Amino acid sequence: PCPGPVMRILGITGTLGAGKGAVVDYLVRECGFRHLSIRALLASIIAERGLPLDRPSMVRVANQLRKEHSSSHLVDRLLEQARAAGGPCVIESIRTTAEVGALREAGASLLAVD
């Protein structure tokens, strides 16, 4: 079953290969959620910087952005997009406690997949 109408923003966290993408696919396909991805956001920033699109670049750029702005910077950017979308959104790949805190402050829910 799909989440109720009150749930507008849902964050997904979990271990590598746990099935986060399958959960996101279900929410998009069956429940009408819009998919917002930290990985896609990072890939776009990495491409702008002309860096290789690989895991080391992802980790390095994510850590740089968190250090330069705030620990929740990546989620904050996606929360802005979610608010602007006006419908239910799922944010994939929540990694830090600060990102969880930003979701909570925004009234979002968090789902852990393991």
mmCIF file of C-alpha atoms in Angstrom:
data_model
loop_
_atom_site.group_PDB
_atom_site.id
_atom_site.type_symbol
_atom_site.label_atom_id
_atom_site.label_comp_id
_atom_site.label_asym_id
_atom_site.label_seq_id
_atom_site.Cartn_x
_atom_site.Cartn_y
_atom_site.Cartn_z
ATOM 1 C CA PRO A 1 0.000 0.000 0.000
ATOM 2 C CA CYS A 2 1.037 3.567 -0.648
ATOM 3 C CA PRO A 3 1.751 6.084 2.129
ATOM 4 C CA GLY A 4 -1.218 8.250 3.103
ATOM 5 C CA PRO A 5 -1.848 11.735 1.703
ATOM 6 C CA VAL A 6 -0.282 13.418 4.728
ATOM 7 C CA MET A 7 3.163 12.092 3.797
ATOM 8 C CA ARG A 8 4.599 14.556 1.303
ATOM 9 C CA ILE A 9 8.328 13.929 1.670
ATOM 10 C CA LEU A 10 9.943 10.583 2.427
ATOM 11 C CA GLY A 11 13.674 10.017 2.882
ATOM 12 C CA ILE A 12 15.195 6.614 2.114
ATOM 13 C CA THR A 13 18.345 5.329 3.797
ATOM 14 C CA GLY A 14 19.987 1.925 3.912
ATOM 15 C CA THR A 15 23.064 -0.133 3.298
ATOM 16 C CA LEU A 16 24.617 -0.648 -0.135
ATOM 17 C CA GLY A 17 22.578 -3.089 -2.204
ATOM 18 C CA ALA A 18 19.736 -3.246 0.318
ATOM 19 C CA GLY A 19 16.994 -2.422 -2.185
ATOM 20 C CA LYS A 20 16.548 1.329 -1.732
ATOM 21 C CA GLY A 21 16.142 1.722 -5.492
ATOM 22 C CA ALA A 22 13.417 -0.932 -5.627
ATOM 23 C CA VAL A 23 11.477 0.882 -2.897
ATOM 24 C CA VAL A 24 11.885 4.185 -4.743
ATOM 25 C CA ASP A 25 10.774 2.605 -8.028
ATOM 26 C CA TYR A 26 7.630 1.281 -6.325
ATOM 27 C CA LEU A 27 6.801 4.656 -4.767
ATOM 28 C CA VAL A 28 7.259 6.424 -8.105
ATOM 29 C CA ARG A 29 5.378 3.855 -10.194
ATOM 30 C CA GLU A 30 2.542 2.898 -7.857
ATOM 31 C CA CYS A 31 2.125 5.916 -5.579
ATOM 32 C CA GLY A 32 2.981 8.899 -7.777
ATOM 33 C CA PHE A 33 6.042 10.059 -5.835
ATOM 34 C CA ARG A 34 8.653 12.223 -7.532
ATOM 35 C CA HIS A 35 12.192 10.801 -7.175
ATOM 36 C CA LEU A 36 14.896 13.155 -5.897
ATOM 37 C CA SER A 37 18.329 11.589 -5.627
ATOM 38 C CA ILE A 38 21.398 12.738 -3.740
ATOM 39 C CA ARG A 39 23.427 10.612 -6.161
ATOM 40 C CA ALA A 40 21.937 12.417 -9.190
ATOM 41 C CA LEU A 41 22.576 15.803 -7.567
ATOM 42 C CA LEU A 42 26.194 14.825 -6.879
ATOM 43 C CA ALA A 43 26.616 13.448 -10.420
ATOM 44 C CA SER A 44 25.512 16.793 -11.824
ATOM 45 C CA ILE A 45 27.964 18.711 -9.609
ATOM 46 C CA ILE A 46 30.774 16.280 -10.453
ATOM 47 C CA ALA A 47 30.105 16.719 -14.179
ATOM 48 C CA GLU A 48 30.174 20.528 -13.778
ATOM 49 C CA ARG A 49 33.583 20.189 -12.105
ATOM 50 C CA GLY A 50 34.915 17.897 -14.830
ATOM 51 C CA LEU A 51 35.713 15.089 -12.400
ATOM 52 C CA PRO A 52 35.337 11.369 -13.101
ATOM 53 C CA LEU A 53 31.914 10.023 -12.170
ATOM 54 C CA ASP A 54 32.987 7.338 -9.705
ATOM 55 C CA ARG A 55 32.519 6.503 -6.041
ATOM 56 C CA PRO A 56 35.690 8.300 -4.845
ATOM 57 C CA SER A 57 34.553 11.513 -6.563
ATOM 58 C CA MET A 58 31.068 11.143 -5.062
ATOM 59 C CA VAL A 59 32.465 10.781 -1.542
ATOM 60 C CA ARG A 60 35.015 13.571 -1.991
ATOM 61 C CA VAL A 61 32.533 16.096 -3.466
ATOM 62 C CA ALA A 62 29.812 15.239 -0.938
ATOM 63 C CA ASN A 63 32.240 15.729 1.943
ATOM 64 C CA GLN A 64 33.520 19.008 0.464
ATOM 65 C CA LEU A 65 29.975 20.371 0.098
ATOM 66 C CA ARG A 66 29.079 19.339 3.637
ATOM 67 C CA LYS A 67 32.240 21.035 4.945
ATOM 68 C CA GLU A 68 31.766 24.229 2.892
ATOM 69 C CA HIS A 69 28.042 24.671 3.588
ATOM 70 C CA SER A 70 26.528 22.404 6.240
ATOM 71 C CA SER A 71 26.291 18.729 7.079
ATOM 72 C CA SER A 72 22.767 18.663 5.656
ATOM 73 C CA HIS A 73 23.518 20.736 2.536
ATOM 74 C CA LEU A 74 22.672 18.051 -0.019
ATOM 75 C CA VAL A 75 19.337 17.189 1.572
ATOM 76 C CA ASP A 76 18.555 20.876 2.076
ATOM 77 C CA ARG A 77 18.893 21.412 -1.677
ATOM 78 C CA LEU A 78 16.604 18.487 -2.431
ATOM 79 C CA LEU A 79 14.088 19.584 0.200
ATOM 80 C CA GLU A 80 13.809 22.890 -1.673
ATOM 81 C CA GLN A 81 13.034 20.956 -4.849
ATOM 82 C CA ALA A 82 10.505 18.777 -3.007
ATOM 83 C CA ARG A 83 8.676 21.817 -1.629
ATOM 84 C CA ALA A 84 8.608 23.403 -5.088
ATOM 85 C CA ALA A 85 7.236 20.186 -6.643
ATOM 86 C CA GLY A 86 4.117 20.433 -4.500
ATOM 87 C CA GLY A 87 3.413 16.695 -4.549
ATOM 88 C CA PRO A 88 4.791 13.669 -2.761
ATOM 89 C CA CYS A 89 8.562 13.237 -3.152
ATOM 90 C CA VAL A 90 11.041 10.573 -2.132
ATOM 91 C CA ILE A 91 14.648 11.575 -1.428
ATOM 92 C CA GLU A 92 17.003 8.644 -1.894
ATOM 93 C CA SER A 93 20.338 7.976 -0.177
ATOM 94 C CA ILE A 94 20.139 9.773 3.141
ATOM 95 C CA ARG A 95 23.571 9.250 4.740
ATOM 96 C CA THR A 96 24.205 11.488 7.755
ATOM 97 C CA THR A 97 22.484 12.267 11.029
ATOM 98 C CA ALA A 98 22.365 15.926 9.958
ATOM 99 C CA GLU A 99 20.429 14.905 6.845
ATOM 100 C CA VAL A 100 17.999 12.954 9.028
ATOM 101 C CA GLY A 101 17.629 16.037 11.244
ATOM 102 C CA ALA A 102 16.900 18.244 8.222
ATOM 103 C CA LEU A 103 14.207 15.803 7.097
ATOM 104 C CA ARG A 104 12.634 15.800 10.547
ATOM 105 C CA GLU A 105 12.633 19.609 10.703
ATOM 106 C CA ALA A 106 10.895 19.641 7.326
ATOM 107 C CA GLY A 107 8.206 17.278 8.627
ATOM 108 C CA ALA A 108 9.399 14.427 6.394
ATOM 109 C CA SER A 109 9.471 10.750 7.275
ATOM 110 C CA LEU A 110 12.446 8.390 7.016
ATOM 111 C CA LEU A 111 12.412 4.790 5.825
ATOM 112 C CA ALA A 112 15.421 2.532 6.429
ATOM 113 C CA VAL A 113 15.944 -0.354 4.005
ATOM 114 C CA ASP A 114 18.307 -3.151 5.032
#
